Short mmCIF file of C-alpha atoms in Angstrom, two decimals:
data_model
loop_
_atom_site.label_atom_id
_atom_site.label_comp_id
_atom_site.label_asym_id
_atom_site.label_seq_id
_atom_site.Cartn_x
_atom_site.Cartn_y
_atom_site.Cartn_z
CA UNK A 137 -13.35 2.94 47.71
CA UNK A 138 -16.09 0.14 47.48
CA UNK A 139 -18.01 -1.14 49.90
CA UNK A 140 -19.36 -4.92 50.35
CA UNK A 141 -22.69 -6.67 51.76
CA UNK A 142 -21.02 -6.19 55.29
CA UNK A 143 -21.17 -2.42 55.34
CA UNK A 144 -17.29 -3.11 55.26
CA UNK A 145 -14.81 -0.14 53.11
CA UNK A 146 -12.31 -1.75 51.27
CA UNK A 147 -9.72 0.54 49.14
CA UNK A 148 -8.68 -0.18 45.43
CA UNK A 149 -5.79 -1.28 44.72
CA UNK A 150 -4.11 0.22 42.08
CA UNK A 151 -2.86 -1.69 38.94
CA UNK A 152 0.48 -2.67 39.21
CA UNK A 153 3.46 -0.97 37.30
CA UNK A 154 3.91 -4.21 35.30
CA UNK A 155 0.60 -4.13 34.34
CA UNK A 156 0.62 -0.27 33.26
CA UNK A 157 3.86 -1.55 31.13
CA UNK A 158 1.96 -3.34 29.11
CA UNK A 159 -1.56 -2.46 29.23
CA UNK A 160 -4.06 0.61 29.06
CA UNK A 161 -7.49 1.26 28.86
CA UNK A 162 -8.22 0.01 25.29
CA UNK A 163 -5.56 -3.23 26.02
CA UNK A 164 -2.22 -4.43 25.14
CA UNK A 165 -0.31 -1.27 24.46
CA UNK A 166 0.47 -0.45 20.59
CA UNK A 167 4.19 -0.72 21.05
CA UNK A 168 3.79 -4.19 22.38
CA UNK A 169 1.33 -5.44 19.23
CA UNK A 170 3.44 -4.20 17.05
CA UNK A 171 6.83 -5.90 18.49
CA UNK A 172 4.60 -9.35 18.31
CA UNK A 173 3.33 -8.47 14.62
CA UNK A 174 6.61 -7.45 13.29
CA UNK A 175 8.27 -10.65 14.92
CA UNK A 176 5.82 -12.57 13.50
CA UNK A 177 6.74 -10.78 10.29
CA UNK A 178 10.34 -11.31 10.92
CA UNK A 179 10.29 -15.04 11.20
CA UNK A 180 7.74 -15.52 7.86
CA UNK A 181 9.53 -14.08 5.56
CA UNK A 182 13.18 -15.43 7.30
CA UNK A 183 11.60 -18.82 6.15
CA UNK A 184 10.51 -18.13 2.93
CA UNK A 185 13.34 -16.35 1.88
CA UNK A 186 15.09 -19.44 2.92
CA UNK A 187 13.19 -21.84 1.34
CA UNK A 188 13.76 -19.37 -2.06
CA UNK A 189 17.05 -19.50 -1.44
CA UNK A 190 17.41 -23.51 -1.13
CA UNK A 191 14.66 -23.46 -4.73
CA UNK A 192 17.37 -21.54 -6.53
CA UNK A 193 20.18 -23.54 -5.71
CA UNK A 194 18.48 -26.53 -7.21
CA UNK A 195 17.71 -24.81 -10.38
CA UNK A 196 20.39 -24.91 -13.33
CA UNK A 197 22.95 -21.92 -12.76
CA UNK A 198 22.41 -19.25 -15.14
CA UNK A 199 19.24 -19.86 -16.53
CA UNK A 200 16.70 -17.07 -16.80
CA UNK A 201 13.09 -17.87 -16.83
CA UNK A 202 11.13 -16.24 -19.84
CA UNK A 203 9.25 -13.16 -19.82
CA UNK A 204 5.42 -14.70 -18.77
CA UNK A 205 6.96 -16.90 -16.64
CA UNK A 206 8.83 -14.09 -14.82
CA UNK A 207 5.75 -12.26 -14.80
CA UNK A 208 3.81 -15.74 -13.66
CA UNK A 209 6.69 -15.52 -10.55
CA UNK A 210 5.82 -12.30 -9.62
CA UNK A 211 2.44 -12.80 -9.44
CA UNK A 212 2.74 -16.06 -7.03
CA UNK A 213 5.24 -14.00 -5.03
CA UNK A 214 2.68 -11.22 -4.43
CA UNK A 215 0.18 -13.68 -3.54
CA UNK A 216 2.10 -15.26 -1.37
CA UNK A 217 2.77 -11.96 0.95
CA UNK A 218 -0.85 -10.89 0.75
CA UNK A 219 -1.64 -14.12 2.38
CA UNK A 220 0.82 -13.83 4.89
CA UNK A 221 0.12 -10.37 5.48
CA UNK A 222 -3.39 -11.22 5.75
CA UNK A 223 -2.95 -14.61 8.08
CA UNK A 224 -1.13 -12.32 10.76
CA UNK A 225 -3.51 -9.73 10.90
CA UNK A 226 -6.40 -12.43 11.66
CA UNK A 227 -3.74 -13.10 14.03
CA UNK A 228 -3.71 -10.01 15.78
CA UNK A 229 -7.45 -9.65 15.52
CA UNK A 230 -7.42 -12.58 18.02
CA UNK A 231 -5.22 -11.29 20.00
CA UNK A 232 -7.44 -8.14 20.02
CA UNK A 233 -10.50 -9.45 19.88
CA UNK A 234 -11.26 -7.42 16.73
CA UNK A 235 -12.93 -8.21 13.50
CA UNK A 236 -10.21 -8.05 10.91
CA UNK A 237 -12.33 -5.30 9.12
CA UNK A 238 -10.93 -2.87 11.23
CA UNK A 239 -7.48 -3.26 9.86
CA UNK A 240 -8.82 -1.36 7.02
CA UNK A 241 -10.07 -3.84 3.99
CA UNK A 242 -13.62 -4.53 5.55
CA UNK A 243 -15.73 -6.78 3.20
CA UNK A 244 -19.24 -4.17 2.76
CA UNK A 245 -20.96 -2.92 -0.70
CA UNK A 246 -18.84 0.29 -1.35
CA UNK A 247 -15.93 -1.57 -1.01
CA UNK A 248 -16.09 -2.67 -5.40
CA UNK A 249 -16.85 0.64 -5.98
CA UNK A 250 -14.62 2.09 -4.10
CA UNK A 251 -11.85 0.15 -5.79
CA UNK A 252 -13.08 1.11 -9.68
CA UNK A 253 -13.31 4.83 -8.79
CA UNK A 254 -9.54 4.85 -6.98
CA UNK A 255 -8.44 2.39 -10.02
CA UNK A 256 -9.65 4.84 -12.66
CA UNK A 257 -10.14 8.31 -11.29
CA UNK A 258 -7.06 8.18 -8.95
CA UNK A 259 -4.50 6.10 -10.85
CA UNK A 260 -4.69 5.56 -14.25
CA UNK A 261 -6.47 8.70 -15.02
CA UNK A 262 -3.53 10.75 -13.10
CA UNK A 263 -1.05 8.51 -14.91
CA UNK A 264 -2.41 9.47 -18.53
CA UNK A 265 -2.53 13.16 -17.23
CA UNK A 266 1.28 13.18 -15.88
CA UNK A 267 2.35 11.58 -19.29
CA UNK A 268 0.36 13.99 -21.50
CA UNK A 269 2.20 16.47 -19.75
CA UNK A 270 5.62 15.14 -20.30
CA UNK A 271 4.06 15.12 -24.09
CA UNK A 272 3.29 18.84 -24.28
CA UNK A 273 6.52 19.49 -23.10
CA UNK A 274 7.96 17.14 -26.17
CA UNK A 275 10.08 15.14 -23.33
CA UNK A 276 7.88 11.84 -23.60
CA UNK A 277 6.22 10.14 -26.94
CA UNK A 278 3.94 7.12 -26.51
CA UNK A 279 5.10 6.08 -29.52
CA UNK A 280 3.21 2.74 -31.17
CA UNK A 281 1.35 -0.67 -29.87
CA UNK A 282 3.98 -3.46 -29.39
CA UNK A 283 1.00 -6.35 -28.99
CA UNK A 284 -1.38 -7.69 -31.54
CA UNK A 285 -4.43 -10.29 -30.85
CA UNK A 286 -4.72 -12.33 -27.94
CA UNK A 287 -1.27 -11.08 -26.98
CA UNK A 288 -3.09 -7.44 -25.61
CA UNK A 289 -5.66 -9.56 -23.29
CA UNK A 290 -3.38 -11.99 -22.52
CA UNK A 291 -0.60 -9.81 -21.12
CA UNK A 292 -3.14 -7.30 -19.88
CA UNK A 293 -5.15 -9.60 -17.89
CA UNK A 294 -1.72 -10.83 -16.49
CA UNK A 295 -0.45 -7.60 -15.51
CA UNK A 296 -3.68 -6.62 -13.95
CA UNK A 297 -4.05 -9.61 -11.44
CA UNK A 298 0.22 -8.99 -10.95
CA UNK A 299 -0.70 -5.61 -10.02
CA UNK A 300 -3.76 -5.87 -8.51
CA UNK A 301 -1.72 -8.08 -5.76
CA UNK A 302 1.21 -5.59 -5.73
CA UNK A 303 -1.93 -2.75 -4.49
CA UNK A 304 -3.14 -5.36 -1.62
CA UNK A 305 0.09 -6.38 -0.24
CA UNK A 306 1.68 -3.03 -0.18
CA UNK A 307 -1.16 -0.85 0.70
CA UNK A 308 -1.68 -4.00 3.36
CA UNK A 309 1.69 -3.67 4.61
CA UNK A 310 2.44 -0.25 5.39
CA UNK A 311 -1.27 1.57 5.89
CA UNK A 312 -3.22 -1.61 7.36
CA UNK A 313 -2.61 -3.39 10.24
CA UNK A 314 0.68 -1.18 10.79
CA UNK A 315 -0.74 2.26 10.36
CA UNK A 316 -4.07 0.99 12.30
CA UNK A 317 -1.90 0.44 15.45
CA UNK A 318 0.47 2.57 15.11
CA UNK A 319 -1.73 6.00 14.77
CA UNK A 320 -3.39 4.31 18.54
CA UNK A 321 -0.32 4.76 19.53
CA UNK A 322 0.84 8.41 18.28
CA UNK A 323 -2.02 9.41 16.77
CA UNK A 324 -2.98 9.27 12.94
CA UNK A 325 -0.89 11.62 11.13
CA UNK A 326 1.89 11.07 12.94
CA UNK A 327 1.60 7.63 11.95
CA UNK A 328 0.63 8.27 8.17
CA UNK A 329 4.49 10.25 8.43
CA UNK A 330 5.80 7.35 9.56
CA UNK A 331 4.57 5.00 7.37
CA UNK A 332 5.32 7.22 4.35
CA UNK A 333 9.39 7.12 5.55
CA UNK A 334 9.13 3.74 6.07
CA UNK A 335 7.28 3.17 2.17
CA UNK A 336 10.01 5.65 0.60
CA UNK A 337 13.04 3.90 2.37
CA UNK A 338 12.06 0.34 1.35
CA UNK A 339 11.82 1.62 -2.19
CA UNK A 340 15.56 3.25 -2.34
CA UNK A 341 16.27 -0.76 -2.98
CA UNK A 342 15.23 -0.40 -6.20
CA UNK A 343 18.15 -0.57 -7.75
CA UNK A 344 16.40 2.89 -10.54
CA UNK A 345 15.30 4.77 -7.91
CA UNK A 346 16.32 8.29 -8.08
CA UNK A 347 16.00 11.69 -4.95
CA UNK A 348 12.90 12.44 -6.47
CA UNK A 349 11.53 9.14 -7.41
CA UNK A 350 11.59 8.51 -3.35
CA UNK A 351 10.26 11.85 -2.42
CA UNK A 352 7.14 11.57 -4.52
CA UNK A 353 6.67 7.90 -3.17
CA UNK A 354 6.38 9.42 0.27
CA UNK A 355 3.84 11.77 -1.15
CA UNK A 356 2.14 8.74 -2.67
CA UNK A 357 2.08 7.24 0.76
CA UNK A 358 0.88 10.18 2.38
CA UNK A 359 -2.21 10.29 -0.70
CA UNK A 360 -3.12 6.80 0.38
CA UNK A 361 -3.24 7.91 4.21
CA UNK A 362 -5.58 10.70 3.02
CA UNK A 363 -7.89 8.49 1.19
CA UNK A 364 -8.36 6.45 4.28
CA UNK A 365 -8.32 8.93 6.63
CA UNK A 366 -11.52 10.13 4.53
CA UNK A 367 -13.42 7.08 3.92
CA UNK A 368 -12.04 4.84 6.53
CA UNK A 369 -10.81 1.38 4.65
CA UNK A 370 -8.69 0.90 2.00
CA UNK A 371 -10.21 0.13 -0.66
CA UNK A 372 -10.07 3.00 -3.06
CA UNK A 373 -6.00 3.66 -2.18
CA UNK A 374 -5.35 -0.14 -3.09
CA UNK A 375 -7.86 0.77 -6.12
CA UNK A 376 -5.26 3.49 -7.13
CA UNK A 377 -2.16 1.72 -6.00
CA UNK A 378 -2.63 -0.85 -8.82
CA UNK A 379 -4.61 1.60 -11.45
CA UNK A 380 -1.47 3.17 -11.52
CA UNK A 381 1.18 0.42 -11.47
CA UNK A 382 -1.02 -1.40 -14.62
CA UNK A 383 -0.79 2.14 -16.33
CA UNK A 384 3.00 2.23 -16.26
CA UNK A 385 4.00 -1.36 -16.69
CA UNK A 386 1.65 -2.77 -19.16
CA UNK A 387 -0.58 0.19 -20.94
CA UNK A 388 1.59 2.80 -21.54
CA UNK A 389 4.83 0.46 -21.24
CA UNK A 390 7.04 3.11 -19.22
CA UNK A 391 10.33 2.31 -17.04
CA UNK A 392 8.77 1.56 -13.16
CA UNK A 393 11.91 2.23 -11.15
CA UNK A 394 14.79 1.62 -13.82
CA UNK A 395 12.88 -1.41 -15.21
CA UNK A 396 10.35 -2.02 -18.23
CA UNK A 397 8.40 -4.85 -17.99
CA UNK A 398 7.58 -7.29 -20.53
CA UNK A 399 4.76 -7.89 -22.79
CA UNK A 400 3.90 -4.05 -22.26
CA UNK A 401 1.16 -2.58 -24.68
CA UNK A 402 2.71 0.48 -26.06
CA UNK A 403 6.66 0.99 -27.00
CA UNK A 404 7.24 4.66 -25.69
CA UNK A 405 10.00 6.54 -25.62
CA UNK A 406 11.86 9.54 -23.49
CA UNK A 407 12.99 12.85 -25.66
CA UNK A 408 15.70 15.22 -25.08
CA UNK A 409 15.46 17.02 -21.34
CA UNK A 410 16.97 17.04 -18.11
CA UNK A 411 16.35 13.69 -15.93
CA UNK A 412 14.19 15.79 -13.09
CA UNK A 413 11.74 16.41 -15.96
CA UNK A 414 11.81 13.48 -18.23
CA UNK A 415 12.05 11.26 -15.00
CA UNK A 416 15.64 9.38 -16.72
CA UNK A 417 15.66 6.05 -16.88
CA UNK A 418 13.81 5.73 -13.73
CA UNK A 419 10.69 6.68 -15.41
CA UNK A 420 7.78 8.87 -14.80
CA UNK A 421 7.88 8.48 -11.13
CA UNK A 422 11.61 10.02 -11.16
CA UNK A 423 9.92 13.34 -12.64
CA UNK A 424 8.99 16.48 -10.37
CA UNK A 425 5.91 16.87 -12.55
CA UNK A 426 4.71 13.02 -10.67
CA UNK A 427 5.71 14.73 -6.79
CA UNK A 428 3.62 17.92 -8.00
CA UNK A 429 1.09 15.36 -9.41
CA UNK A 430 0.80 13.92 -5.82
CA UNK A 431 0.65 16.42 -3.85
CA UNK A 432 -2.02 18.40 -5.36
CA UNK A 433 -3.73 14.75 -5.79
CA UNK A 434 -3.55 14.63 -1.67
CA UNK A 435 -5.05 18.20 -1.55
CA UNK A 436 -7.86 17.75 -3.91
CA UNK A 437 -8.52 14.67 -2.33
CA UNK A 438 -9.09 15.99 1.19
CA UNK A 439 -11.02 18.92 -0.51
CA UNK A 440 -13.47 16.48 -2.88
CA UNK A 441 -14.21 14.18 0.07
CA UNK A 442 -14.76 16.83 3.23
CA UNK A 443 -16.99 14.10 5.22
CA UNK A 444 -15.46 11.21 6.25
CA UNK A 445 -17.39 7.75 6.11
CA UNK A 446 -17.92 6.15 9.32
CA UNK A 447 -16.37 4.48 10.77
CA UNK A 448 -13.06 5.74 10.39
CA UNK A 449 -9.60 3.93 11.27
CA UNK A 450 -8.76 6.10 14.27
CA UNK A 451 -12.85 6.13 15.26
CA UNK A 452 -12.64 2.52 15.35
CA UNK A 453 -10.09 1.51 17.58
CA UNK A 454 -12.21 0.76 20.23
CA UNK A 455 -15.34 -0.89 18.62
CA UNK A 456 -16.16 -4.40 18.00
CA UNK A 457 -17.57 -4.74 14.39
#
């Protein structure tokens, strides 16, 4: 009941049902954001897959672009969804009246070192573990360098920035703006479940991808929830995302899903074992010893970083920063 300047009661009125449909107390309901940011999605990549498509019609059929320039492709490609994916969120955060911060990439000091420790500690370092592993158990040889001079930093330095895209659009993709509003929605785990599904089922198109190559990508998914979950952005999963990507494809010059790219540094090779071991042709991530790898990386994770750093991605869903 309120009361005006008259002494006169007036009741409330409660909100409409309409209203309730699509708002609550923190806003537009998460459902509703995320139908406008996946349409928004939708219709982006609709036109640039179109405009690819009308690109490769004018080039000369069957010609194949050489192995930098491939590599050259991939990197524009990943640069180009990064920007998209980063465009929409500022987007949303208009729609939201958020800073885009929140969405879990927030420019602030740690957020370098954040990136070198989850690039190092938590991807290639894990990487060179699994692989030494495979080694002991005489499944996996590194075998010799297949670069010499300028070749090594030019190819490296390539890879890198190709991979250090791949960590920002696909860590951007499924555990930023998406995971942010969905885990309002259902909570954060929940969410993080989801997400991890939804990572896993978009890589069974990889045309290499084996059962266990897509169960340990859900557990890589679910690693990456962790790390934000602990210390609230996103920094050190895309850190780790990439730190292992570089490891495989360039360094130690292993199969990523079927495929070896080019200009890798080393010229390994797979020995005699069953594929659940030796991970096949899919490579290392098609091994059980990567899903064990992951999982115990998730646990000692949570362990190692018991306080979380404020402010956290389901702490911040109602603040203004």
């Amino acid at each position: 009941m309120e009361q005006d300047t008259s002494g006169t009661v007036t009741p409330i009125q409660p909100s409409s049902k309409l209203h309730q449909i699509f708002y609550n107390d923190h806003g537009l309901r998460a459902g509703w954001r995320l139908l406008i940011y996946f349409a928004m999605i939708i219709a982006l990549f609709a036109s640039a897959l179109l405009l690819t498509k009308r690109l490769a019609r004018s080039a000369p059929r069957g010609a194949q672009l050489p192995p930098i320039a491939q590599a050259v492709a991939q990197l524009i490609s990943e640069l180009v969804i990064f920007l998209i994916l980063l465009l929409l969120a500022w987007i949303m955060s208009r729609i939201e009246h958020q800073k885009m911060g929140v969405y879990g990439l927030p420019l602030q000091r740690q957020a370098f070192s954040r990136f070198i420790q989850g690039y190092f500690i938590w991807g290639f370092l894990p990487l060179a573990v699994l692989l030494a592993i495979l080694r002991i158990f005489h499944v996996f040889f590194f075998g010799y360098f297949s670069l010499a001079g300028l070749q090594i930093l030019g190819w490296g330095l390539l890879w890198f920035c190709v991979f250090l895209l791949v960590g920002f659009s696909e860590e951007y993709l499924f555990r930023g703006y998406f995971l942010y509003t969905l885990s309002d929605g259902i909570g954060f785990w929940p969410a993080a479940i989801i997400q991890a599904i939804l990572f896993a089922r978009v890589h069974m198109g990889n045309g290499g991808e084996t059962r266990i190559g897509i169960i340990a990508t859900a557990f890589f998914a679910l690693f990456a929830a962790a790390t934000l979950w602990r210390t609230g952005n996103l920094w050190l999963a895309v850190g780790a995302h990439a730190g292992w990507d570089w490891g495989q494809s360039y360094f130690f010059g292993v199969n990523d899903s079927g495929f070896q790219a080019p200009g890798h540094l080393l010229n390994p090779h797979v020995g005699a074992g069953p594929d659940w071991l030796t991970g096949g042709t899919v490579g290392p991530e098609g091994s059980v010893v990567t899903l064990i790898l992951w999982v115990l990386m998730t646990v000692i994770f949570l362990v190692a970083y018991r306080k979380r750093s404020e402010p956290a991605l389901m702490i911040v869903q109602n603040q203004k920063y």
